[in-house]
Amino acid sequence: MTKEKMVEQHAPPHVANETIAQPSRRRFLNRLWAILGLAAVAEFCWLAVSFLDFRKERNQHDKTQRIITVGAVDHYKPATVTAIPQGAFYLSCLSDGSFMALSQTCTHLGCSIHWDEEKQQFACPCHGSTFNPAGELITSPAPRPLDYYPVRIEDGIIKVDISTALRRERFESEQAARLDHPMDGKRS
Ligand code: FES
């Protein structure tokens, strides 16, 4: 008979029970750890999915926020310029009735330009550059025309996408949106 068997046989009953209970307690603890591990993984996955959903929602929200609706085409007369403070741009309705959204930032060193109604031109207070209503350069030192934002006309409503200011070297008619342009919505 082995030494352990002899000890077990002569041990009091409660000691023998504890020896038998050890493996089942270990099994129980192992299962508990496995369950806790699975719960932690499940929670991590749930948090990851929630975070991705949140990012997606926020991106959509940001995108919506970057489209500025400036009202109906009829509100603007040809050859007028209107400051749109919420988008920090000027909406220029050119003499042919087409629309441009012009950045308020001078292309020289970034000062804010203003519209001179009397002279019918944009002027920079810093070093005197001037630009016509389409943003074309009249007077240097600015090196190029004002940047512009894409304009869309949908059902007679003007919408400006201010997510990116577009750089250009010269004015081209496609930079302006007009009602009869196929991309610019229907005539109201
Ligand atoms: S920053 Fe406008 S002319 Fe210099």
Tab-separated table of C-alpha atoms and ligand atoms in Angstrom:
chain	number	residue	atom	x	y	z
A	1	MET	CA	0.000	0.000	0.000
A	2	THR	CA	1.353	3.427	-0.858
A	3	LYS	CA	2.092	6.075	1.697
A	4	GLU	CA	-0.660	8.379	0.271
A	5	LYS	CA	-3.291	5.602	0.404
A	6	MET	CA	-2.384	4.906	4.006
A	7	VAL	CA	-2.677	8.595	4.890
A	8	GLU	CA	-6.046	8.798	3.093
A	9	GLN	CA	-7.350	5.695	4.870
A	10	HIS	CA	-6.299	6.968	8.259
A	11	ALA	CA	-7.188	10.586	7.721
A	12	PRO	CA	-10.330	12.062	9.308
A	13	PRO	CA	-13.365	12.086	6.909
A	14	HIS	CA	-13.333	15.920	6.341
A	15	VAL	CA	-9.672	15.816	5.202
A	16	ALA	CA	-10.459	13.030	2.721
A	17	ASN	CA	-13.422	15.032	1.297
A	18	GLU	CA	-11.229	18.129	0.783
A	19	THR	CA	-8.728	16.012	-1.186
A	20	ILE	CA	-11.551	14.747	-3.440
A	21	ALA	CA	-13.044	18.273	-3.791
A	22	GLN	CA	-9.765	19.824	-5.114
A	23	PRO	CA	-10.090	18.738	-8.791
A	24	SER	CA	-13.760	19.782	-9.027
A	25	ARG	CA	-12.942	23.202	-7.490
A	26	ARG	CA	-10.129	23.627	-10.036
A	27	ARG	CA	-12.524	22.665	-12.832
A	28	PHE	CA	-15.051	25.177	-11.541
A	29	LEU	CA	-12.416	27.964	-11.432
A	30	ASN	CA	-11.226	27.089	-14.933
A	31	ARG	CA	-14.772	27.313	-16.247
A	32	LEU	CA	-15.326	30.584	-14.426
A	33	TRP	CA	-12.175	32.070	-16.008
A	34	ALA	CA	-13.247	30.829	-19.425
A	35	ILE	CA	-16.689	32.436	-19.019
A	36	LEU	CA	-15.158	35.709	-17.805
A	37	GLY	CA	-12.736	35.646	-20.751
A	38	LEU	CA	-15.574	35.156	-23.231
A	39	ALA	CA	-17.557	37.963	-21.579
A	40	ALA	CA	-14.528	40.290	-21.889
A	41	VAL	CA	-14.092	39.419	-25.590
A	42	ALA	CA	-17.820	39.960	-26.226
A	43	GLU	CA	-17.706	43.335	-24.477
A	44	PHE	CA	-14.623	44.375	-26.473
A	45	CYS	CA	-16.366	43.434	-29.758
A	46	TRP	CA	-19.485	45.368	-28.729
A	47	LEU	CA	-17.386	48.447	-27.877
A	48	ALA	CA	-15.502	48.203	-31.188
A	49	VAL	CA	-18.755	47.990	-33.196
A	50	SER	CA	-20.277	50.900	-31.225
A	51	PHE	CA	-17.161	53.006	-31.842
A	52	LEU	CA	-17.248	52.313	-35.593
A	53	ASP	CA	-20.978	53.172	-35.720
A	54	PHE	CA	-20.280	56.408	-33.851
A	55	ARG	CA	-17.467	57.323	-36.306
A	56	LYS	CA	-19.744	56.608	-39.291
A	57	GLU	CA	-22.543	58.736	-37.847
A	58	ARG	CA	-20.153	61.574	-37.058
A	59	ASN	CA	-18.682	61.510	-40.589
A	60	GLN	CA	-22.177	61.742	-42.071
A	61	HIS	CA	-22.990	64.578	-39.692
A	62	ASP	CA	-19.769	66.440	-40.614
A	63	LYS	CA	-20.495	65.985	-44.297
A	64	THR	CA	-23.977	67.459	-43.873
A	65	GLN	CA	-22.524	70.348	-41.892
A	66	ARG	CA	-20.193	71.206	-44.748
A	67	ILE	CA	-22.995	71.808	-47.243
A	68	ILE	CA	-24.248	75.350	-46.797
A	69	THR	CA	-27.655	76.136	-48.258
A	70	VAL	CA	-27.781	79.795	-49.204
A	71	GLY	CA	-31.347	80.055	-50.488
A	72	ALA	CA	-33.158	80.268	-53.786
A	73	VAL	CA	-31.614	81.473	-57.025
A	74	ASP	CA	-34.322	84.170	-57.273
A	75	HIS	CA	-33.008	85.869	-54.120
A	76	TYR	CA	-29.846	86.966	-55.889
A	77	LYS	CA	-29.644	89.481	-58.693
A	78	PRO	CA	-26.984	89.249	-61.427
A	79	ALA	CA	-23.825	91.280	-60.746
A	80	THR	CA	-24.169	91.174	-56.958
A	81	VAL	CA	-21.929	89.842	-54.221
A	82	THR	CA	-23.231	88.579	-50.859
A	83	ALA	CA	-21.172	87.655	-47.812
A	84	ILE	CA	-22.186	84.282	-46.323
A	85	PRO	CA	-20.806	84.432	-42.758
A	86	GLN	CA	-21.706	80.862	-41.732
A	87	GLY	CA	-19.537	79.502	-44.561
A	88	ALA	CA	-16.878	82.260	-44.533
A	89	PHE	CA	-17.240	82.830	-48.286
A	90	TYR	CA	-18.729	85.324	-50.722
A	91	LEU	CA	-21.525	84.227	-53.025
A	92	SER	CA	-20.977	86.043	-56.275
A	93	CYS	CA	-23.844	86.131	-58.767
A	94	LEU	CA	-22.042	86.999	-61.998
A	95	SER	CA	-23.533	89.244	-64.685
A	96	ASP	CA	-24.706	86.171	-66.701
A	97	GLY	CA	-26.677	84.880	-63.666
A	98	SER	CA	-24.221	82.078	-62.798
A	99	PHE	CA	-22.963	81.608	-59.217
A	100	MET	CA	-19.545	81.323	-57.641
A	101	ALA	CA	-18.665	80.768	-53.983
A	102	LEU	CA	-15.361	82.541	-53.363
A	103	SER	CA	-13.017	82.024	-50.437
A	104	GLN	CA	-12.488	85.079	-48.248
A	105	THR	CA	-8.779	84.300	-47.917
A	106	CYS	CA	-6.311	86.305	-49.988
A	107	THR	CA	-4.008	84.079	-52.050
A	108	HIS	CA	-0.986	86.228	-51.160
A	109	LEU	CA	-0.457	85.769	-47.413
A	110	GLY	CA	-3.908	84.773	-46.239
A	111	CYS	CA	-5.491	88.045	-45.038
A	112	SER	CA	-9.281	88.323	-45.240
A	113	ILE	CA	-10.489	90.171	-48.311
A	114	HIS	CA	-13.579	92.383	-48.347
A	115	TRP	CA	-16.034	93.347	-51.074
A	116	ASP	CA	-15.794	96.967	-52.225
A	117	GLU	CA	-19.281	97.724	-53.508
A	118	GLU	CA	-18.307	101.059	-55.001
A	119	LYS	CA	-15.399	99.689	-57.038
A	120	GLN	CA	-17.157	96.355	-57.649
A	121	GLN	CA	-14.098	94.372	-56.646
A	122	PHE	CA	-12.623	92.422	-53.758
A	123	ALA	CA	-9.776	94.140	-51.955
A	124	CYS	CA	-7.162	92.854	-49.552
A	125	PRO	CA	-6.340	95.290	-46.712
A	126	CYS	CA	-2.838	93.895	-46.155
A	127	HIS	CA	-0.891	94.570	-49.368
A	128	GLY	CA	-3.543	95.896	-51.733
A	129	SER	CA	-4.344	92.934	-54.004
A	130	THR	CA	-7.673	93.217	-55.790
A	131	PHE	CA	-9.905	90.666	-57.516
A	132	ASN	CA	-12.941	90.934	-59.791
A	133	PRO	CA	-16.376	89.404	-58.935
A	134	ALA	CA	-15.287	86.040	-60.399
A	135	GLY	CA	-12.248	86.099	-58.115
A	136	GLU	CA	-9.783	86.811	-60.938
A	137	LEU	CA	-6.664	88.722	-59.987
A	138	ILE	CA	-6.671	92.417	-60.930
A	139	THR	CA	-3.794	93.720	-58.825
A	140	SER	CA	-0.811	91.809	-57.394
A	141	PRO	CA	1.062	90.874	-55.184
A	142	ALA	CA	-1.429	87.983	-54.875
A	143	PRO	CA	-0.142	85.307	-57.275
A	144	ARG	CA	-3.435	83.768	-58.433
A	145	PRO	CA	-7.237	84.086	-58.342
A	146	LEU	CA	-9.278	83.523	-55.184
A	147	ASP	CA	-9.965	79.894	-54.342
A	148	TYR	CA	-13.569	78.786	-54.799
A	149	TYR	CA	-16.010	76.192	-53.473
A	150	PRO	CA	-18.190	73.933	-55.636
A	151	VAL	CA	-21.748	75.256	-56.035
A	152	ARG	CA	-24.777	73.087	-56.885
A	153	ILE	CA	-28.259	74.259	-57.719
A	154	GLU	CA	-30.947	71.726	-56.809
A	155	ASP	CA	-34.586	72.558	-57.536
A	156	GLY	CA	-33.679	76.227	-57.670
A	157	ILE	CA	-31.846	76.145	-54.302
A	158	ILE	CA	-28.160	77.036	-54.122
A	159	LYS	CA	-25.913	74.716	-52.104
A	160	VAL	CA	-22.210	75.236	-51.466
A	161	ASP	CA	-19.809	72.492	-50.450
A	162	ILE	CA	-17.244	74.147	-48.168
A	163	SER	CA	-15.290	70.958	-47.391
A	164	THR	CA	-12.430	71.933	-49.745
A	165	ALA	CA	-11.440	75.261	-51.257
A	166	LEU	CA	-10.392	74.655	-54.870
A	167	ARG	CA	-7.255	76.299	-56.172
A	168	ARG	CA	-7.040	77.543	-59.785
A	169	GLU	CA	-4.762	79.482	-62.068
A	170	ARG	CA	-7.501	81.242	-64.050
A	171	PHE	CA	-11.249	81.641	-64.252
A	172	GLU	CA	-13.084	79.066	-66.368
A	173	SER	CA	-16.843	79.078	-66.927
A	174	GLU	CA	-17.256	75.545	-65.444
A	175	GLN	CA	-16.268	76.965	-62.047
A	176	ALA	CA	-19.603	78.819	-61.934
A	177	ALA	CA	-22.957	77.052	-61.470
A	178	ARG	CA	-26.003	78.022	-63.473
A	179	LEU	CA	-29.589	76.843	-63.695
A	180	ASP	CA	-29.368	75.577	-67.256
A	181	HIS	CA	-26.276	73.498	-66.527
A	182	PRO	CA	-27.197	69.777	-66.615
A	183	MET	CA	-25.400	69.170	-63.283
A	184	ASP	CA	-27.130	72.011	-61.510
A	185	GLY	CA	-30.669	70.772	-61.066
A	186	LYS	CA	-33.978	71.672	-62.639
A	187	ARG	CA	-35.296	75.066	-63.556
A	188	SER	CA	-37.967	76.060	-61.009
B	1	FES	S1	-2.221	89.121	-47.947
B	1	FES	FE1	-3.500	89.964	-49.434
B	1	FES	S2	-2.212	91.173	-50.608
B	1	FES	FE2	-0.913	90.320	-49.141
